[in-house]
Short mmCIF file of C-alpha atoms and ligand atoms in Angstrom, two decimals:
data_model
loop_
_atom_site.label_atom_id
_atom_site.label_comp_id
_atom_site.label_asym_id
_atom_site.label_seq_id
_atom_site.Cartn_x
_atom_site.Cartn_y
_atom_site.Cartn_z
CA MET A 7 20.49 -15.68 3.78
CA MET A 8 22.38 -13.30 6.04
CA ALA A 9 21.62 -13.10 9.72
CA ALA A 10 19.24 -10.32 10.64
CA SER A 11 21.87 -8.52 12.69
CA VAL A 12 24.11 -7.75 9.71
CA LYS A 13 21.34 -6.65 7.38
CA VAL A 14 21.58 -3.08 6.18
CA ILE A 15 18.54 -1.04 7.02
CA GLU A 16 17.44 1.56 4.53
CA LEU A 17 15.83 4.60 6.09
CA GLY A 18 13.18 6.55 4.19
CA PHE A 19 12.65 10.32 4.39
CA VAL A 20 10.05 12.55 2.79
CA GLN A 21 11.28 15.15 0.33
CA GLU A 22 9.63 17.70 -1.93
CA ALA A 23 9.80 16.67 -5.57
CA GLU A 24 8.58 17.96 -8.91
CA SER A 25 5.32 16.23 -9.73
CA TRP A 26 6.62 14.45 -12.86
CA ARG A 27 9.16 12.60 -10.73
CA LEU A 28 6.31 11.00 -8.79
CA ARG A 29 4.46 9.52 -11.77
CA SER A 30 4.44 5.86 -12.82
CA LEU A 31 7.09 6.37 -15.53
CA GLN A 32 9.66 7.22 -12.86
CA PHE A 33 9.00 4.18 -10.62
CA PRO A 34 8.77 6.39 -7.54
CA SER A 35 8.69 5.67 -3.83
CA LYS A 36 6.33 8.27 -2.48
CA THR A 37 3.67 9.17 0.01
CA GLY A 38 0.36 10.91 -0.64
CA GLY A 39 -1.22 12.10 -3.85
CA ARG A 40 -2.68 9.42 -6.11
CA PRO A 41 -1.11 5.98 -6.52
CA ALA A 42 1.51 5.76 -9.27
CA TRP A 43 0.39 2.33 -10.45
CA LEU A 44 3.10 0.00 -11.71
CA GLY A 45 1.53 -2.72 -13.83
CA GLU A 46 -1.71 -1.87 -15.63
CA ALA A 47 -3.03 -5.42 -15.55
CA GLY A 48 -4.97 -6.27 -12.42
CA VAL A 49 -5.05 -2.84 -10.79
CA PRO A 50 -7.30 -3.45 -7.77
CA GLY A 51 -10.89 -2.30 -8.20
CA PRO A 52 -13.09 -0.30 -5.81
CA GLU A 53 -14.25 -3.38 -3.92
CA ALA A 54 -10.61 -4.26 -3.09
CA VAL A 55 -9.58 -0.73 -2.09
CA GLN A 56 -12.25 -0.17 0.54
CA CYS A 57 -12.15 -0.02 4.30
CA GLY A 58 -12.81 -3.34 6.03
CA LEU A 59 -14.72 -1.46 8.73
CA CYS A 60 -16.74 1.41 7.25
CA GLY A 61 -16.70 0.30 3.60
CA LYS A 62 -15.62 3.71 2.29
CA PRO A 63 -12.91 4.05 -0.39
CA LEU A 64 -9.40 3.98 1.09
CA ALA A 65 -6.91 6.78 0.47
CA PHE A 66 -3.48 6.09 -0.96
CA LEU A 67 -0.91 6.31 1.84
CA LEU A 68 2.42 5.38 0.28
CA GLN A 69 4.29 3.16 -2.14
CA VAL A 70 7.77 1.71 -1.99
CA TYR A 71 9.64 0.74 -5.14
CA ALA A 72 11.60 -2.31 -4.06
CA PRO A 73 12.94 -4.52 -6.87
CA CYS A 74 14.44 -7.81 -5.77
CA THR A 75 15.98 -10.89 -7.30
CA GLY A 76 13.60 -12.17 -9.93
CA SER A 77 11.57 -8.94 -10.13
CA PHE A 78 13.01 -6.13 -12.20
CA HIS A 79 10.21 -3.78 -11.21
CA ARG A 80 8.40 -4.30 -7.91
CA THR A 81 6.27 -1.91 -5.87
CA ILE A 82 4.39 -2.26 -2.57
CA PHE A 83 1.35 0.00 -2.09
CA ILE A 84 -0.39 0.89 1.19
CA PHE A 85 -3.89 2.37 1.43
CA CYS A 86 -5.70 3.50 4.56
CA CYS A 87 -9.09 4.79 5.64
CA ARG A 88 -9.43 8.55 6.12
CA ASP A 89 -11.97 8.16 8.89
CA PRO A 90 -10.27 8.48 12.31
CA GLN A 91 -13.07 6.38 13.80
CA CYS A 92 -11.69 3.34 11.98
CA HIS A 93 -8.21 3.74 13.46
CA HIS A 94 -8.81 2.62 17.03
CA GLY A 95 -6.13 0.70 18.90
CA ALA A 96 -4.50 -2.10 16.99
CA GLU A 97 -7.23 -2.18 14.36
CA ARG A 98 -5.75 -2.95 10.95
CA ARG A 99 -8.80 -3.63 8.78
CA CYS A 100 -8.67 0.03 7.77
CA PHE A 101 -5.41 -0.67 5.88
CA LYS A 102 -4.73 -2.58 2.66
CA VAL A 103 -1.37 -3.56 1.18
CA PHE A 104 -0.75 -4.67 -2.41
CA ARG A 105 2.36 -5.94 -4.21
CA ASN A 106 2.86 -5.72 -7.96
CA GLN A 107 5.76 -6.71 -10.23
CA LEU A 108 6.82 -6.39 -13.86
CA PRO A 109 9.65 -7.90 -15.86
CA ARG A 110 12.10 -5.50 -17.50
CA LYS A 111 10.55 -6.23 -20.87
CA ASN A 112 6.89 -5.30 -20.61
CA ASP A 113 4.11 -3.55 -22.55
CA THR A 114 3.97 -0.39 -20.46
CA TYR A 115 7.49 0.87 -19.80
CA SER A 116 10.66 1.16 -21.84
CA TYR A 117 13.43 -1.39 -21.44
CA GLY A 118 15.93 1.38 -20.73
CA PRO A 119 16.10 3.69 -17.72
CA PRO A 120 13.24 6.16 -17.15
CA PRO A 121 13.49 9.64 -18.74
CA ASP A 122 15.56 12.07 -16.69
CA SER A 123 13.78 15.22 -17.78
CA PRO A 124 10.21 16.39 -17.40
CA PRO A 125 7.71 15.52 -20.12
CA PRO A 126 6.27 18.33 -22.28
CA ALA A 127 3.94 20.54 -20.24
CA SER A 128 0.92 19.14 -22.04
CA GLU A 129 1.67 15.67 -20.72
CA ASP A 130 2.56 16.74 -17.21
CA SER A 131 -1.01 17.04 -15.95
CA ILE A 132 -2.44 14.17 -13.95
CA SER A 133 -3.74 11.48 -16.24
CA PHE A 134 -6.95 9.75 -15.32
CA GLN A 135 -6.50 7.07 -17.91
CA LEU A 136 -4.06 4.19 -18.01
CA LYS A 137 -2.24 3.47 -21.28
CA CYS A 138 -4.42 0.42 -21.72
CA GLY A 139 -7.52 2.64 -21.70
CA LEU A 140 -8.89 1.96 -18.22
CA ARG A 141 -10.14 5.13 -16.56
CA LEU A 142 -9.29 6.22 -13.03
CA CYS A 143 -11.33 7.96 -10.35
CA ARG A 144 -10.92 11.73 -10.52
CA VAL A 145 -10.78 11.95 -6.74
CA CYS A 146 -8.58 9.09 -5.54
CA GLY A 147 -6.78 7.76 -8.65
CA CYS A 148 -7.99 4.19 -8.18
CA LEU A 149 -9.94 2.38 -10.89
CA GLY A 150 -13.07 4.31 -11.81
CA PRO A 151 -15.66 2.03 -13.39
CA LYS A 152 -18.45 4.59 -12.83
CA THR A 153 -18.84 7.28 -15.52
CA CYS A 154 -20.72 10.56 -15.21
CA SER A 155 -23.97 9.65 -16.93
CA LYS A 156 -24.44 13.16 -18.36
CA CYS A 157 -21.11 13.97 -20.02
CA HIS A 158 -19.42 10.54 -19.95
CA LYS A 159 -16.07 12.31 -19.56
CA VAL A 160 -15.15 11.71 -15.96
CA ASN A 161 -14.94 8.54 -13.93
CA TYR A 162 -15.21 7.60 -10.30
CA CYS A 163 -14.52 4.59 -8.11
CA SER A 164 -17.71 5.10 -6.14
CA ARG A 165 -20.75 7.25 -5.63
CA ILE A 166 -19.07 8.85 -2.61
CA HIS A 167 -16.29 10.23 -4.80
CA GLN A 168 -18.64 11.21 -7.59
CA LEU A 169 -20.64 13.33 -5.11
CA MET A 170 -17.47 14.82 -3.67
CA ASP A 171 -16.33 15.98 -7.10
CA TRP A 172 -19.82 17.02 -8.20
CA LYS A 173 -20.28 19.42 -5.30
CA LEU A 174 -16.82 20.96 -5.58
CA GLN A 175 -16.43 21.26 -9.32
CA HIS A 176 -18.13 18.98 -11.73
CA LYS A 177 -21.66 20.42 -11.46
CA HIS A 178 -20.27 23.65 -12.93
CA LEU A 179 -18.43 21.91 -15.76
CA CYS A 180 -20.56 18.99 -16.74
CA ASN A 181 -21.51 19.54 -20.39
CA GLU A 182 -20.43 18.48 -23.83
CA SER A 183 -17.68 21.05 -24.30
CA PHE A 184 -15.98 20.21 -21.00
CA ASP A 185 -12.32 19.23 -21.49
CA ALA A 186 -11.64 16.69 -18.74
CA GLN A 187 -7.88 16.61 -19.36
CA GLY A 188 -7.46 20.41 -19.62
CA VAL A 189 -9.32 21.36 -16.44
CA GLN A 190 -7.34 21.47 -13.23
CA VAL A 191 -8.70 18.82 -10.93
CA ALA A 192 -10.45 20.09 -7.78
CA VAL A 193 -8.83 19.81 -4.36
CA HIS A 194 -11.17 17.43 -2.58
CA GLY A 195 -9.26 17.20 0.68
CA PHE A 196 -9.25 13.42 0.30
CA LEU A 197 -5.62 12.85 -0.71
CA PHE A 198 -2.68 13.09 1.65
CA PRO A 199 0.01 15.66 0.77
CA GLU A 200 2.37 14.27 -1.85
CA TYR A 201 6.12 13.82 -1.26
CA GLU A 202 8.86 11.66 -2.64
CA ILE A 203 10.35 9.07 -0.27
CA VAL A 204 14.13 8.95 -0.61
CA THR A 205 16.22 6.34 1.15
CA GLU A 206 19.69 6.08 2.62
CA PRO A 207 21.37 3.33 4.63
CA GLU A 208 21.19 3.61 8.39
CA GLU A 209 24.53 4.31 10.01
CA THR A 210 24.93 2.33 13.18
CA ASP A 211 27.35 3.15 16.01
CA SER A 212 29.71 0.59 17.38
CA ASP A 213 27.94 0.63 20.75
CA ASP A 214 24.77 -0.43 19.12
CA ASP A 215 24.44 -3.53 21.29
CA SER A 216 21.69 -1.76 23.16
CA THR A 217 19.28 -2.53 20.37
CA GLY A 218 19.74 -6.23 20.89
CA MET A 219 19.11 -5.69 24.57
CA GLU A 220 18.29 -8.48 26.93
CA LEU A 221 14.87 -7.85 28.31
CA ASP A 222 15.33 -10.28 31.17
CA THR A 223 18.49 -8.89 32.71
CA LEU A 224 16.86 -6.21 34.82
CA THR A 225 17.99 -6.30 38.42
CA SER A 226 15.88 -5.61 41.45
CA GLU A 227 17.83 -2.38 42.01
CA ASP A 228 16.12 -0.95 38.95
CA THR A 229 12.76 -1.30 40.51
CA SER A 230 13.15 -1.28 44.29
CA SER A 231 12.61 2.43 44.92
CA CYS A 232 9.45 2.48 42.94
CA ILE A 233 8.17 -0.56 44.79
CA GLU A 234 8.75 0.93 48.22
CA SER A 235 7.04 4.20 47.51
CA SER A 236 3.89 2.63 46.25
CA LEU A 237 3.61 -0.43 48.50
CA ASP A 238 1.14 0.93 50.99
CA GLU A 239 -1.28 2.45 48.58
CA LEU A 240 -1.58 -0.48 46.29
CA LYS A 241 -1.82 -3.19 48.92
CA LEU A 242 -0.31 -5.73 46.60
CA ASP A 243 2.05 -8.36 47.78
CA GLU A 244 5.67 -7.82 47.03
CA ASN A 245 5.95 -10.46 44.34
CA GLU A 246 3.05 -9.12 42.41
CA LEU A 247 4.39 -5.62 42.66
CA SER A 248 7.84 -6.64 41.65
CA ALA A 249 6.44 -8.34 38.57
CA MET A 250 4.47 -5.22 37.71
CA ALA A 251 7.40 -2.91 38.16
CA LYS A 252 9.58 -5.19 36.10
CA GLN A 253 6.98 -5.19 33.34
CA GLU A 254 6.80 -1.41 33.39
CA THR A 255 10.51 -1.10 33.27
CA LYS A 256 10.78 -3.50 30.37
CA GLU A 257 8.21 -1.42 28.59
CA ASP A 258 10.19 1.76 29.31
CA LYS A 259 13.34 0.04 28.21
CA ILE A 260 12.02 -1.03 24.84
CA PHE A 261 10.60 2.45 24.25
CA ASN A 262 13.88 4.08 25.23
CA SER A 263 15.73 1.70 22.98
CA PHE A 264 13.37 2.64 20.14
CA LYS A 265 13.99 6.33 20.76
CA LYS A 266 17.74 5.82 20.94
CA ARG A 267 17.79 3.87 17.71
CA ILE A 268 16.01 6.60 15.78
CA SER A 269 17.67 9.55 17.55
CA SER A 270 20.43 9.94 14.96
CA GLU A 271 17.85 10.25 12.17
CA PRO A 272 14.67 11.41 13.93
CA GLU A 273 12.95 12.37 10.68
CA GLN A 274 12.84 8.81 9.33
CA VAL A 275 9.38 7.81 8.11
CA LEU A 276 10.29 4.34 6.87
CA ARG A 277 12.67 1.52 7.80
CA TYR A 278 13.26 -1.02 5.05
CA CYS A 279 14.89 -4.33 5.93
CA LYS A 280 13.53 -7.25 3.95
CA GLY A 281 13.83 -10.44 5.97
CA GLY A 282 14.99 -8.50 9.03
CA ASP A 283 13.13 -7.62 12.21
CA PRO A 284 10.83 -4.69 12.86
CA LEU A 285 11.90 -2.10 15.40
CA TRP A 286 9.00 -2.23 17.88
CA LEU A 287 8.23 0.66 20.16
CA SER A 288 6.39 -1.38 22.75
CA LEU A 289 6.26 -4.87 24.20
CA GLN A 290 2.55 -4.88 23.69
CA HIS A 291 1.00 -6.35 20.61
CA ILE A 292 4.03 -7.85 18.94
CA PRO A 293 2.89 -10.57 16.53
CA GLU A 294 3.65 -14.23 17.18
CA LYS A 295 4.63 -16.38 14.22
CA ASP A 296 1.05 -17.60 13.80
CA ASP A 297 -0.31 -14.06 13.71
CA ILE A 298 1.25 -13.47 10.29
CA PRO A 299 -0.91 -15.33 7.76
CA LYS A 300 0.64 -17.16 4.85
CA CYS A 301 0.49 -15.69 1.36
CA ALA A 302 -2.30 -16.96 -0.88
CA CYS A 303 0.39 -18.99 -2.73
CA GLY A 304 1.09 -20.99 0.46
CA ALA A 305 4.49 -19.50 1.26
CA LYS A 306 5.04 -17.79 4.57
CA ARG A 307 5.38 -14.05 4.76
CA MET A 308 8.39 -12.17 6.05
CA PHE A 309 8.92 -8.67 7.32
CA GLU A 310 9.83 -6.19 4.58
CA PHE A 311 9.51 -2.67 5.95
CA GLN A 312 7.84 -0.54 8.60
CA VAL A 313 6.19 2.85 8.47
CA MET A 314 7.18 5.08 11.36
CA PRO A 315 4.92 7.39 13.38
CA GLN A 316 6.91 10.37 12.02
CA LEU A 317 5.02 10.04 8.73
CA LEU A 318 1.91 11.28 10.53
CA ASN A 319 3.56 14.71 10.85
CA HIS A 320 3.46 15.03 7.06
CA LEU A 321 -0.10 13.87 6.51
CA LYS A 322 -1.88 16.93 7.89
CA VAL A 323 -4.22 14.75 9.93
CA ASP A 324 -3.65 16.52 13.24
CA SER A 325 -6.72 17.89 14.87
CA LEU A 326 -7.80 18.62 18.39
CA GLU A 327 -10.15 15.72 18.16
CA GLU A 328 -9.12 12.20 17.40
CA SER A 329 -7.21 11.63 14.18
CA ILE A 330 -5.57 8.87 12.21
CA ASP A 331 -2.82 7.45 14.38
CA TRP A 332 -0.34 4.60 14.65
CA GLY A 333 2.87 3.58 16.36
CA ILE A 334 4.37 1.15 13.86
CA LEU A 335 2.93 -0.23 10.64
CA ALA A 336 4.92 -3.37 9.85
CA VAL A 337 4.48 -4.77 6.34
CA TYR A 338 4.97 -8.50 5.71
CA THR A 339 5.25 -9.83 2.17
CA CYS A 340 5.41 -13.25 0.50
CA ALA A 341 8.80 -14.81 1.24
CA ALA A 342 8.67 -16.61 -2.12
CA ASN A 343 7.88 -13.32 -3.86
CA CYS A 344 5.24 -15.19 -5.83
CA ASN A 345 4.05 -14.05 -9.22
CA ALA A 346 2.42 -10.62 -9.11
CA GLU A 347 2.79 -9.65 -12.75
CA LYS A 348 -0.77 -9.73 -14.00
CA HIS A 349 -2.42 -8.81 -10.75
CA TYR A 350 -1.87 -7.02 -7.46
CA VAL A 351 -1.28 -9.50 -4.64
CA GLU A 352 -2.64 -8.51 -1.26
CA GLU A 353 -0.03 -8.52 1.49
CA PHE A 354 -0.21 -8.16 5.26
CA LEU A 355 0.13 -5.21 7.61
CA TRP A 356 0.50 -5.34 11.39
CA LYS A 357 -0.26 -2.24 13.42
CA GLN A 358 1.41 -1.59 16.74
CA ASP A 359 -0.20 1.27 18.57
CA VAL A 360 1.61 3.78 20.75
CA PRO A 361 1.41 2.37 24.31
CA GLY A 362 -1.40 3.93 26.26
CA ASN A 363 -3.36 4.72 23.12
CA THR A 364 -5.21 1.45 22.96
CA MET A 365 -8.89 1.95 23.39
ZN1 ZN B 428 -13.04 3.15 7.48
ZN1 ZN B 429 -12.31 7.35 -5.86
ZN1 ZN B 430 -20.43 15.01 -16.21
ZN1 ZN B 431 3.08 -15.72 -2.34
#
């Protein structure tokens, strides 16, 4: 394996795309909308796609199509809770990550490349049924084992989503002549706005040494003025103060280094570098080796990609009150890339909050 320093980093950007390009047949990387499931076997059910804190159904956040040696098709999916109350500090139980893979020869997709033109208009509407027959929730696009008991034509993952759809639309439509496929689905306000994620390699300057900066090389000059001005008020001894100032400056330095690294492409929402290192924005809450649990197969997990705070700008979650928030979402996946062909393997996400936001 190559050393981390020479790994190419792929940057991801959001881009408007025609809806058909974001469906399963096209193997998209995308954010928002409903998940474009890859394999149909083992799609996680409602009990797997629920918030570890409040228990409500999670919303689809994004998926990254990332084939690798041994996996012709391979997609990583991230879900997150819509309730801002679940997103405090470094809390990560409100996120779920799944990995799924398919060989080139499979029952769902053609062996050749995906079609490069839109399907007939009649097939372009959102489908709430997988090819294999399983029905999906009309609100969130996850498995929908619950059927409307009156018309038996629409499905939901949960009672919460059934009620959501009932109030907005279904109570007006629910009868025998209702055409579930022909009716435009209601806008429930549950999904995030849908965009394609396109990637391009990061261009690095020759003076990029700053990113591999030495955190311990700060001199006392860096900190002396700040120490003098605050000595009297704080009544701390000089050593203590020096240590504090040094800590602060390290923190500033890593944040400045983060900003510098993304300054050439400030719109990046994703950094993909399998087996590389995350770009942290703070010294606080960086995982130790033991903080990253092993995969269920027993292999260790390695870093694969990180979601950047810039993605929040596209999610329409801003409000004057608290909202969904993060600094870095670092995704770690099975280093052995163990079999995920008949099921969706849960992977691991580490959340680093923006410094000062920890509550
Ligand atoms: Zn929640
Ligand atoms: Zn649902
Ligand atoms: Zn009904
Ligand atoms: Zn594994």
